Coordinates of C-alpha atoms in Angstrom, one line a residue:
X142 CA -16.3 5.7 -2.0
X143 CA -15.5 6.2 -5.5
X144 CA -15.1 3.2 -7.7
X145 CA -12.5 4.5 -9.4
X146 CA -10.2 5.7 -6.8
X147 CA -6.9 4.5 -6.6
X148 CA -7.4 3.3 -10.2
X149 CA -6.8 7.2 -11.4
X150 CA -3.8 7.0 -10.0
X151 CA -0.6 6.4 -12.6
X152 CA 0.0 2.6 -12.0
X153 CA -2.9 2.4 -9.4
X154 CA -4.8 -0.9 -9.9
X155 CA -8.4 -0.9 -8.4
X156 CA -9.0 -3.3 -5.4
X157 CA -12.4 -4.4 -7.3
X158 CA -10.0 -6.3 -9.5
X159 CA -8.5 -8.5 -6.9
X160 CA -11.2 -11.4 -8.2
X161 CA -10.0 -11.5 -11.3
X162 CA -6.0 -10.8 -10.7
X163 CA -6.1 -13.7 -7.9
X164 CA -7.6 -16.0 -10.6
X165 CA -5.2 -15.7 -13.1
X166 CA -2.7 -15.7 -10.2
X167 CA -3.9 -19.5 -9.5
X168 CA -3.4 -20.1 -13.4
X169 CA 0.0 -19.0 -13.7
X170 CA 1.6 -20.4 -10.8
X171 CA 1.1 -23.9 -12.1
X172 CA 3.1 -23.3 -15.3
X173 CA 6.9 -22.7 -14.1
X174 CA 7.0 -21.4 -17.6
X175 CA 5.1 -18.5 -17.0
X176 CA 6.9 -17.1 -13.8
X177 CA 7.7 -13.6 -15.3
X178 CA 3.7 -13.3 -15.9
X179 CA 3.1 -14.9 -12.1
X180 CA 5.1 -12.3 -10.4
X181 CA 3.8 -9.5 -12.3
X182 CA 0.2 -10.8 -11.5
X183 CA 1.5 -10.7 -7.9
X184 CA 2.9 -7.1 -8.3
X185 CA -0.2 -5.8 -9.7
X186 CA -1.8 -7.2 -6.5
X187 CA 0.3 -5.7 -4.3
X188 CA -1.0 -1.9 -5.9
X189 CA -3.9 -3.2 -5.9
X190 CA -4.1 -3.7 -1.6
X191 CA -2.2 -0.5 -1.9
X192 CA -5.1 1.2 -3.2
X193 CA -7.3 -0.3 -0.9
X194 CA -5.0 0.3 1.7
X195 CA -5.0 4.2 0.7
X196 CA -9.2 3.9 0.9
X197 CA -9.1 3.1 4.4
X198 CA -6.7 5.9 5.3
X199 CA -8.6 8.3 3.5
X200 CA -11.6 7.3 5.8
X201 CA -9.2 8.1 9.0
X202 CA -9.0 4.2 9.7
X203 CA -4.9 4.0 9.6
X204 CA -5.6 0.5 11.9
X205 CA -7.1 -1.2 8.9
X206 CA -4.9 0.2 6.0
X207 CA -1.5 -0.9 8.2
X208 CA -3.3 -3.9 8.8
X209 CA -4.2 -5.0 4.7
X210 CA -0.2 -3.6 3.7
X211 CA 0.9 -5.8 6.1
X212 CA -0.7 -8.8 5.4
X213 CA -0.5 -8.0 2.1
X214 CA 3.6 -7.8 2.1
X215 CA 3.7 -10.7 4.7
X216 CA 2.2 -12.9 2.2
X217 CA 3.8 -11.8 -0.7
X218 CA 7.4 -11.6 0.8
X219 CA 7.8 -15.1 1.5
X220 CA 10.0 -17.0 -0.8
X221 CA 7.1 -18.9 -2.2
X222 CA 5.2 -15.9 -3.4
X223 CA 7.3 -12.7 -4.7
X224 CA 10.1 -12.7 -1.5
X225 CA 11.1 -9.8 0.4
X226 CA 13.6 -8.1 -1.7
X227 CA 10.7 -7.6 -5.0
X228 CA 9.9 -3.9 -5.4
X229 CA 6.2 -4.4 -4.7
X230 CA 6.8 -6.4 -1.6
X231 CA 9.4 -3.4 -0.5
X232 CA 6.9 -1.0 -1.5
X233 CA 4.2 -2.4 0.5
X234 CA 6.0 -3.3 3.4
X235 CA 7.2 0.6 3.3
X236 CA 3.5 1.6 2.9
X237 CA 2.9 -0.6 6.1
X238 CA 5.3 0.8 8.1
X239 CA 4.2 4.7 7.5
X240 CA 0.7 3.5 8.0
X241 CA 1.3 1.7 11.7
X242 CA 3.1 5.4 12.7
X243 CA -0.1 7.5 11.4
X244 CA -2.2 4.8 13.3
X245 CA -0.4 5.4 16.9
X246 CA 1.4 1.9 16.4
X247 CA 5.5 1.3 17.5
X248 CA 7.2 -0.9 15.3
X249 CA 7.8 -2.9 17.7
X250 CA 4.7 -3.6 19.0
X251 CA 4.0 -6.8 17.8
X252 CA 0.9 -7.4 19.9
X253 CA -1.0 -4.1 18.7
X254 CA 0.0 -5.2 14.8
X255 CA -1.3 -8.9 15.4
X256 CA -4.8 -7.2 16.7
X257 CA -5.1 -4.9 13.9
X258 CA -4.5 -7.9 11.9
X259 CA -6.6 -10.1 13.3
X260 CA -9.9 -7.7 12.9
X261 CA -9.0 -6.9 9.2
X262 CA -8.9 -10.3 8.4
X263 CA -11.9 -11.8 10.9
X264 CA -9.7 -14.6 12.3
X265 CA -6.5 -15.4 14.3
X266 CA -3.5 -15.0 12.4
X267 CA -0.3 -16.2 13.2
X268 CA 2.1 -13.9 14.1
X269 CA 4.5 -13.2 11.3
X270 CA 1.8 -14.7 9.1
X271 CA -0.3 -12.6 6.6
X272 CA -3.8 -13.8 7.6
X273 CA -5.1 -14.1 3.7
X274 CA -5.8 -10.6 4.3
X275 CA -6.0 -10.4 0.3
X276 CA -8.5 -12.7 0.0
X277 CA -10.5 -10.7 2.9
X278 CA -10.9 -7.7 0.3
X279 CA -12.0 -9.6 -2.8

């Protein structure tokens, strides 16, 4: 696909830059004095597996693009990372949930989510867990 897709976007963040926003993700979160710049690392991110998210749904593959947003807002919506009520973690989680119903999947279907899951990020995740899916798409 296009490098630049998702990028063009207003407020899109390219998935190519996950590398680099994950790094400097790692160097703010040991600095409690630079939490404001942490969580908008983490938000920027979040757009960012949006964006890829949005590439595999353009390519019909709805499995995959629930699977990343969910990880994706999994991760970032425990406590430790952004928690559940941050707008990019709500956003995401809302991208997830419109992407499981254009891929066929219930919401309640916990066992069809954890399989999607699983094959997104090449290894068993726990359920409720996120899998590292982010780290799957850097």
């Amino acid at each position: 696909g296009d490098q630049g897709e998702g990028a063009g976007k207003a407020g899109g963040v390219a998935p190519e830059l996950l590398p680099e926003l994950l790094a400097l993700e790692d160097c703010f979160a040991g600095e409690a004095a630079w939490s404001a710049e942490l969580a908008g690392v983490r938000g920027q991110v979040l757009k960012a597996v949006r964006a890829a998210a949005g590439r595999a749904a353009a390519g019909n593959d709805w499995l995959r693009a629930a699977a990343l947003l969910e990880g994706a807002a999994r991760e970032y919506g425990a406590a430790r990372k952004l928690g559940g009520e941050h707008p990019a973690v709500a956003a995401t989680a809302a991208a997830a949930k419109s992407a499981w119903t254009e891929a066929g999947v219930e919401d309640g279907d916990e066992d069809a989510k954890d399989a999607a899951l699983e094959a997104a990020a090449g290894t068993k995740v726990p359920r409720g867990q996120g899998g590292g899916i982010v780290l799957v798409l850097t």
